[in-house]
GROMACS .gro file of C-alpha atoms in nm:
model
  304
    1MET     CA    1   0.000   0.000   0.000
    2ALA     CA    2   0.136   0.339  -0.100
    3ILE     CA    3   0.180   0.607   0.162
    4ILE     CA    4   0.036   0.934   0.037
    5THR     CA    5   0.316   1.187   0.055
    6PRO     CA    6   0.353   1.533  -0.103
    7ALA     CA    7   0.604   1.382  -0.347
    8LEU     CA    8   0.357   1.112  -0.454
    9LEU     CA    9   0.080   1.368  -0.503
   10LEU     CA   10   0.314   1.590  -0.702
   11ALA     CA   11   0.408   1.299  -0.928
   12LEU     CA   12   0.042   1.206  -0.975
   13ASN     CA   13  -0.049   1.566  -1.052
   14THR     CA   14   0.234   1.589  -1.305
   15SER     CA   15   0.115   1.272  -1.479
   16ILE     CA   16  -0.248   1.383  -1.495
   17GLN     CA   17  -0.157   1.735  -1.608
   18LYS     CA   18   0.067   1.596  -1.884
   19ALA     CA   19  -0.203   1.360  -2.008
   20PHE     CA   20  -0.452   1.648  -2.018
   21LYS     CA   21  -0.218   1.892  -2.195
   22ASP     CA   22  -0.088   1.641  -2.451
   23ALA     CA   23  -0.437   1.533  -2.551
   24TYR     CA   24  -0.554   1.895  -2.564
   25ALA     CA   25  -0.266   1.990  -2.793
   26GLN     CA   26  -0.332   1.699  -3.030
   27MET     CA   27  -0.697   1.796  -3.073
   28THR     CA   28  -0.631   2.165  -3.142
   29VAL     CA   29  -0.425   2.114  -3.459
   30ASP     CA   30  -0.713   2.151  -3.708
   31PRO     CA   31  -1.040   2.206  -3.521
   32PHE     CA   32  -1.377   2.270  -3.681
   33TRP     CA   33  -1.426   2.609  -3.519
   34LYS     CA   34  -1.111   2.759  -3.672
   35LYS     CA   35  -1.248   2.688  -4.019
   36VAL     CA   36  -1.561   2.899  -3.969
   37ALA     CA   37  -1.497   3.142  -3.683
   38THR     CA   38  -1.266   3.431  -3.602
   39LEU     CA   39  -1.080   3.407  -3.271
   40VAL     CA   40  -1.127   3.724  -3.066
   41PRO     CA   41  -0.933   3.744  -2.737
   42SER     CA   42  -1.133   3.884  -2.447
   43THR     CA   43  -0.997   4.072  -2.146
   44THR     CA   44  -1.325   4.150  -1.970
   45SER     CA   45  -1.651   3.974  -1.887
   46SER     CA   46  -1.793   4.060  -2.230
   47ASN     CA   47  -1.707   4.218  -2.565
   48THR     CA   48  -1.926   4.457  -2.765
   49TYR     CA   49  -1.902   4.431  -3.143
   50GLY     CA   50  -2.029   4.765  -3.268
   51TRP     CA   51  -1.804   4.749  -3.574
   52LEU     CA   52  -2.006   4.464  -3.722
   53GLN     CA   53  -2.273   4.709  -3.831
   54ASP     CA   54  -2.064   4.939  -4.046
   55PHE     CA   55  -1.702   4.881  -4.142
   56PRO     CA   56  -1.545   5.110  -4.404
   57GLN     CA   57  -1.427   4.994  -4.743
   58LEU     CA   58  -1.167   5.165  -4.958
   59ARG     CA   59  -1.299   5.440  -5.185
   60GLU     CA   60  -1.139   5.677  -5.433
   61TRP     CA   61  -0.998   5.982  -5.255
   62ILE     CA   62  -1.173   6.267  -5.434
   63GLY     CA   63  -1.217   6.503  -5.142
   64ASP     CA   64  -1.204   6.511  -4.765
   65ARG     CA   65  -1.161   6.173  -4.602
   66VAL     CA   66  -1.494   6.014  -4.515
   67VAL     CA   67  -1.484   5.895  -4.157
   68LYS     CA   68  -1.737   5.630  -4.073
   69ASP     CA   69  -1.848   5.587  -3.716
   70MET     CA   70  -1.839   5.232  -3.594
   71LYS     CA   71  -2.203   5.220  -3.497
   72SER     CA   72  -2.268   5.053  -3.164
   73GLN     CA   73  -2.569   4.830  -3.206
   74GLY     CA   74  -2.535   4.673  -2.864
   75TYR     CA   75  -2.434   4.333  -3.000
   76GLU     CA   76  -2.252   4.192  -2.702
   77ILE     CA   77  -2.100   3.851  -2.638
   78THR     CA   78  -2.075   3.769  -2.269
   79ASN     CA   79  -1.824   3.506  -2.166
   80ARG     CA   80  -1.955   3.195  -1.996
   81LEU     CA   81  -1.772   2.987  -1.738
   82PHE     CA   82  -1.746   2.614  -1.805
   83GLU     CA   83  -1.610   2.348  -1.572
   84ALA     CA   84  -1.544   1.978  -1.534
   85THR     CA   85  -1.411   1.779  -1.240
   86LEU     CA   86  -1.199   1.465  -1.214
   87GLY     CA   87  -1.206   1.288  -0.879
   88VAL     CA   88  -0.949   1.026  -0.772
   89LYS     CA   89  -1.038   0.825  -0.464
   90ARG     CA   90  -0.782   0.841  -0.187
   91THR     CA   91  -0.807   0.465  -0.149
   92ALA     CA   92  -0.711   0.421  -0.517
   93ILE     CA   93  -0.389   0.613  -0.452
   94GLU     CA   94  -0.319   0.417  -0.135
   95ASP     CA   95  -0.375   0.089  -0.323
   96ASP     CA   96  -0.165   0.189  -0.627
   97GLN     CA   97  -0.476   0.178  -0.850
   98TYR     CA   98  -0.463   0.524  -1.002
   99GLY     CA   99  -0.296   0.446  -1.336
  100HIS     CA  100  -0.626   0.444  -1.527
  101TYR     CA  101  -0.692   0.807  -1.434
  102SER     CA  102  -0.438   0.936  -1.688
  103PRO     CA  103  -0.652   0.819  -1.983
  104ILE     CA  104  -0.950   0.989  -1.820
  105ALA     CA  105  -0.749   1.309  -1.790
  106ALA     CA  106  -0.648   1.273  -2.156
  107HIS     CA  107  -1.013   1.234  -2.251
  108MET     CA  108  -1.092   1.551  -2.058
  109GLY     CA  109  -0.815   1.726  -2.251
  110GLN     CA  110  -0.976   1.619  -2.578
  111GLU     CA  111  -1.317   1.731  -2.457
  112SER     CA  112  -1.176   2.071  -2.362
  113ALA     CA  113  -1.019   2.109  -2.706
  114GLN     CA  114  -1.346   2.021  -2.877
  115HIS     CA  115  -1.556   2.246  -2.656
  116PRO     CA  116  -1.529   2.544  -2.897
  117ASP     CA  117  -1.640   2.315  -3.181
  118ARG     CA  118  -1.956   2.231  -2.991
  119LEU     CA  119  -2.022   2.596  -2.908
  120ILE     CA  120  -1.993   2.699  -3.273
  121SER     CA  121  -2.202   2.403  -3.390
  122ASP     CA  122  -2.475   2.484  -3.138
  123LEU     CA  123  -2.462   2.850  -3.242
  124MET     CA  124  -2.511   2.761  -3.608
  125GLY     CA  125  -2.809   2.545  -3.520
  126GLN     CA  126  -2.963   2.833  -3.324
  127GLY     CA  127  -2.903   3.087  -3.600
  128THR     CA  128  -3.261   3.087  -3.728
  129ALA     CA  129  -3.390   3.198  -3.387
  130SER     CA  130  -3.104   3.408  -3.244
  131LEU     CA  131  -3.045   3.777  -3.311
  132CYS     CA  132  -2.729   3.917  -3.466
  133TYR     CA  133  -2.598   4.275  -3.488
  134ASP     CA  134  -2.873   4.410  -3.719
  135GLY     CA  135  -3.157   4.303  -3.491
  136GLN     CA  136  -3.262   4.016  -3.717
  137ASN     CA  137  -3.206   3.647  -3.664
  138PHE     CA  138  -2.863   3.558  -3.799
  139PHE     CA  139  -3.022   3.332  -4.061
  140ASP     CA  140  -3.326   3.523  -4.180
  141THR     CA  141  -3.529   3.623  -4.483
  142ASP     CA  142  -3.534   3.999  -4.426
  143HIS     CA  143  -3.197   4.147  -4.334
  144PRO     CA  144  -3.215   4.523  -4.402
  145VAL     CA  145  -2.981   4.683  -4.656
  146TYR     CA  146  -3.002   5.061  -4.704
  147ALA     CA  147  -2.976   5.270  -5.018
  148ASN     CA  148  -2.703   5.499  -4.885
  149PRO     CA  149  -2.356   5.400  -4.759
  150ASP     CA  150  -2.425   5.568  -4.423
  151GLY     CA  151  -2.718   5.337  -4.350
  152THR     CA  152  -2.994   5.579  -4.448
  153GLY     CA  153  -3.245   5.593  -4.730
  154ALA     CA  154  -3.477   5.332  -4.870
  155VAL     CA  155  -3.442   4.985  -4.727
  156SER     CA  156  -3.449   4.657  -4.913
  157THR     CA  157  -3.437   4.313  -4.757
  158VAL     CA  158  -3.197   4.028  -4.821
  159ALA     CA  159  -3.234   3.661  -4.729
  160ASN     CA  160  -2.963   3.425  -4.613
  161TYR     CA  161  -3.205   3.149  -4.518
  162ALA     CA  162  -3.421   2.905  -4.714
  163ASP     CA  163  -3.683   2.743  -4.494
  164GLY     CA  164  -3.783   2.380  -4.519
  165VAL     CA  165  -3.803   2.054  -4.328
  166GLU     CA  166  -3.476   1.889  -4.430
  167PRO     CA  167  -3.157   1.878  -4.218
  168ALA     CA  168  -2.981   2.213  -4.237
  169TRP     CA  169  -2.675   2.272  -4.452
  170TYR     CA  170  -2.465   2.586  -4.450
  171LEU     CA  171  -2.284   2.765  -4.730
  172LEU     CA  172  -2.002   2.987  -4.598
  173ASP     CA  173  -1.738   3.230  -4.717
  174THR     CA  174  -1.441   3.169  -4.488
  175ARG     CA  175  -1.159   3.308  -4.704
  176LYS     CA  176  -1.105   3.627  -4.507
  177VAL     CA  177  -0.971   3.712  -4.164
  178LEU     CA  178  -1.319   3.802  -4.043
  179LYS     CA  179  -1.538   3.494  -4.069
  180PRO     CA  180  -1.912   3.430  -4.030
  181PHE     CA  181  -1.885   3.340  -3.662
  182ILE     CA  182  -1.686   3.456  -3.361
  183PHE     CA  183  -1.515   3.248  -3.095
  184GLN     CA  184  -1.442   3.470  -2.799
  185GLU     CA  185  -1.185   3.335  -2.552
  186ARG     CA  186  -1.131   3.489  -2.209
  187THR     CA  187  -0.904   3.213  -2.075
  188LYS     CA  188  -0.748   2.893  -2.197
  189PRO     CA  189  -0.868   2.568  -2.038
  190GLU     CA  190  -0.692   2.537  -1.703
  191MET     CA  191  -0.658   2.225  -1.487
  192THR     CA  192  -0.584   2.269  -1.117
  193MET     CA  193  -0.566   2.025  -0.826
  194LYS     CA  194  -0.695   2.057  -0.473
  195MET     CA  195  -0.357   1.954  -0.346
  196ASP     CA  196  -0.315   1.943   0.031
  197PRO     CA  197  -0.504   1.662   0.212
  198LYS     CA  198  -0.463   1.853   0.537
  199THR     CA  199  -0.654   2.157   0.413
  200SER     CA  200  -0.874   2.025   0.133
  201ASP     CA  201  -1.239   1.997   0.233
  202VAL     CA  202  -1.295   1.751  -0.054
  203VAL     CA  203  -1.036   1.508   0.081
  204PHE     CA  204  -1.195   1.536   0.425
  205ALA     CA  205  -1.559   1.508   0.314
  206LYS     CA  206  -1.537   1.272   0.015
  207ASP     CA  207  -1.202   1.100   0.068
  208GLU     CA  208  -1.089   1.191  -0.282
  209PHE     CA  209  -0.849   1.424  -0.458
  210GLN     CA  210  -0.993   1.642  -0.729
  211TRP     CA  211  -0.872   1.815  -1.043
  212GLY     CA  212  -1.089   2.090  -1.183
  213ILE     CA  213  -1.101   2.224  -1.538
  214ARG     CA  214  -1.201   2.586  -1.584
  215TYR     CA  215  -1.268   2.757  -1.918
  216ARG     CA  216  -1.415   3.102  -1.993
  217CYS     CA  217  -1.529   3.159  -2.350
  218GLU     CA  218  -1.832   3.202  -2.573
  219ALA     CA  219  -1.939   3.186  -2.936
  220GLY     CA  220  -2.126   3.454  -3.125
  221PHE     CA  221  -2.238   3.569  -3.467
  222GLY     CA  222  -2.021   3.767  -3.706
  223PHE     CA  223  -2.126   3.871  -4.056
  224TRP     CA  224  -2.454   3.722  -4.177
  225GLN     CA  225  -2.350   3.816  -4.530
  226MET     CA  226  -2.088   3.540  -4.522
  227ALA     CA  227  -2.329   3.259  -4.435
  228TYR     CA  228  -2.638   3.097  -4.583
  229CYS     CA  229  -2.850   2.830  -4.417
  230SER     CA  230  -3.085   2.607  -4.612
  231ARG     CA  231  -3.332   2.348  -4.494
  232GLN     CA  232  -3.419   2.258  -4.851
  233PRO     CA  233  -3.289   1.930  -4.993
  234LEU     CA  234  -2.920   1.948  -5.079
  235THR     CA  235  -2.939   1.945  -5.459
  236VAL     CA  236  -2.745   2.114  -5.735
  237ALA     CA  237  -3.032   2.356  -5.798
  238ASN     CA  238  -3.062   2.455  -5.432
  239PHE     CA  239  -2.686   2.493  -5.398
  240GLU     CA  240  -2.675   2.721  -5.702
  241ALA     CA  241  -2.964   2.929  -5.567
  242ALA     CA  242  -2.788   2.974  -5.232
  243ARG     CA  243  -2.456   3.056  -5.396
  244THR     CA  244  -2.619   3.314  -5.624
  245ALA     CA  245  -2.795   3.477  -5.330
  246MET     CA  246  -2.465   3.513  -5.145
  247ARG     CA  247  -2.281   3.646  -5.449
  248LYS     CA  248  -2.540   3.922  -5.494
  249VAL     CA  249  -2.522   4.057  -5.137
  250THR     CA  250  -2.413   4.420  -5.118
  251ALA     CA  251  -2.319   4.663  -4.845
  252ASP     CA  252  -2.534   4.965  -4.765
  253GLY     CA  253  -2.517   5.189  -5.071
  254GLY     CA  254  -2.520   4.898  -5.315
  255ARG     CA  255  -2.149   4.825  -5.325
  256PRO     CA  256  -2.075   4.454  -5.389
  257LEU     CA  257  -1.906   4.276  -5.100
  258GLY     CA  258  -1.731   4.016  -5.312
  259ILE     CA  259  -1.882   3.726  -5.121
  260ALA     CA  260  -1.779   3.392  -5.275
  261PRO     CA  261  -1.876   3.084  -5.074
  262ASN     CA  262  -1.595   2.832  -5.049
  263MET     CA  263  -1.726   2.588  -4.788
  264ILE     CA  264  -2.035   2.381  -4.723
  265VAL     CA  265  -2.100   2.252  -4.371
  266VAL     CA  266  -2.325   1.947  -4.344
  267ASN     CA  267  -2.424   1.692  -4.085
  268ALA     CA  268  -2.416   1.317  -4.133
  269ASP     CA  269  -2.756   1.320  -4.306
  270ASN     CA  270  -2.628   1.539  -4.589
  271GLN     CA  271  -2.272   1.409  -4.617
  272SER     CA  272  -2.344   1.168  -4.902
  273ALA     CA  273  -2.542   1.428  -5.096
  274ALA     CA  274  -2.257   1.677  -5.058
  275GLU     CA  275  -2.002   1.422  -5.176
  276ASP     CA  276  -2.217   1.332  -5.477
  277ILE     CA  277  -2.228   1.698  -5.583
  278PHE     CA  278  -1.878   1.821  -5.495
  279ALA     CA  279  -1.645   1.522  -5.456
  280VAL     CA  280  -1.683   1.331  -5.784
  281ARG     CA  281  -1.510   1.432  -6.107
  282SER     CA  282  -1.755   1.270  -6.346
  283LEU     CA  283  -2.134   1.262  -6.359
  284PRO     CA  284  -2.311   0.924  -6.330
  285ASN     CA  285  -2.423   0.934  -6.694
  286GLY     CA  286  -2.092   1.067  -6.824
  287GLY     CA  287  -1.934   1.407  -6.864
  288ASP     CA  288  -1.739   1.628  -6.628
  289ASN     CA  289  -1.893   1.747  -6.303
  290LYS     CA  290  -1.872   2.126  -6.312
  291HIS     CA  291  -1.928   2.143  -5.936
  292TYR     CA  292  -1.631   1.921  -5.852
  293ASN     CA  293  -1.434   2.085  -5.569
  294LYS     CA  294  -1.636   2.407  -5.600
  295VAL     CA  295  -1.657   2.415  -5.221
  296GLU     CA  296  -1.483   2.236  -4.937
  297ILE     CA  297  -1.704   1.982  -4.763
  298VAL     CA  298  -1.688   2.004  -4.384
  299VAL     CA  299  -1.886   1.755  -4.179
  300ASP     CA  300  -2.003   1.895  -3.848
  301ASP     CA  301  -1.991   1.599  -3.611
  302TRP     CA  302  -2.185   1.788  -3.345
  303ALA     CA  303  -2.478   1.905  -3.557
  304ALA     CA  304  -2.821   1.772  -3.468
   0.00000   0.00000   0.00000
């Protein structure tokens, strides 16, 4: 039977921390969220994104510089606090039966790395019923676009949503630094141990040592112009309709935004349909497939 000493606890903590960090690092190499969201560091409890409403584009300098105010529309992303706890029974340490806790810690590292993926996936699924910076649902049929560059004048409406009953698929333009969605990170995932058995209430009350994971972050909506959601069947015709709608989106004042969708996000239900349209060189009855590799197929493993 092992005697629980500070040196033994330190060695156990080192092993568990290493398993957590190694697994976390492996899962953050090419995550889903980085494909579709912009990372915005946060230094306070929340960030306000007034600049989403009106960001200046280059224009010919024919007079005094036109200064555009970054209109504050009150679109705010408030960080949430997430946690998870790993408990190791004191008796398991005494009986030298704690080796299997390292794989559990590694699993928790993987889960922490994938947490932003889940947040972004959930956000996309809520986009038809959650407001973005212009006061409309992020995916909607009536986003306002104004006749004048300063956001005044006659208003027309633009859709980035096609309603239906089929599983949702998403057409995105992710080529630029600013992407359709925002991942706001206040802290990195941190794992800490309640270390001292003489002072830890958990060791006294539950006869176990605990490691806690703490993570402050949140996901939010960026530019609706860069995203299109459809619940119509994933067909060539519906893809072309969505792509055309995105290509025709303009800024206030009618200036084209140069939107060019390069990615389609699907769940498991639409994966085969997406591959049939975009991943085969030749059509079933012969001839070249003009849609081959037109967009990157990304399968969202967390989508409902």
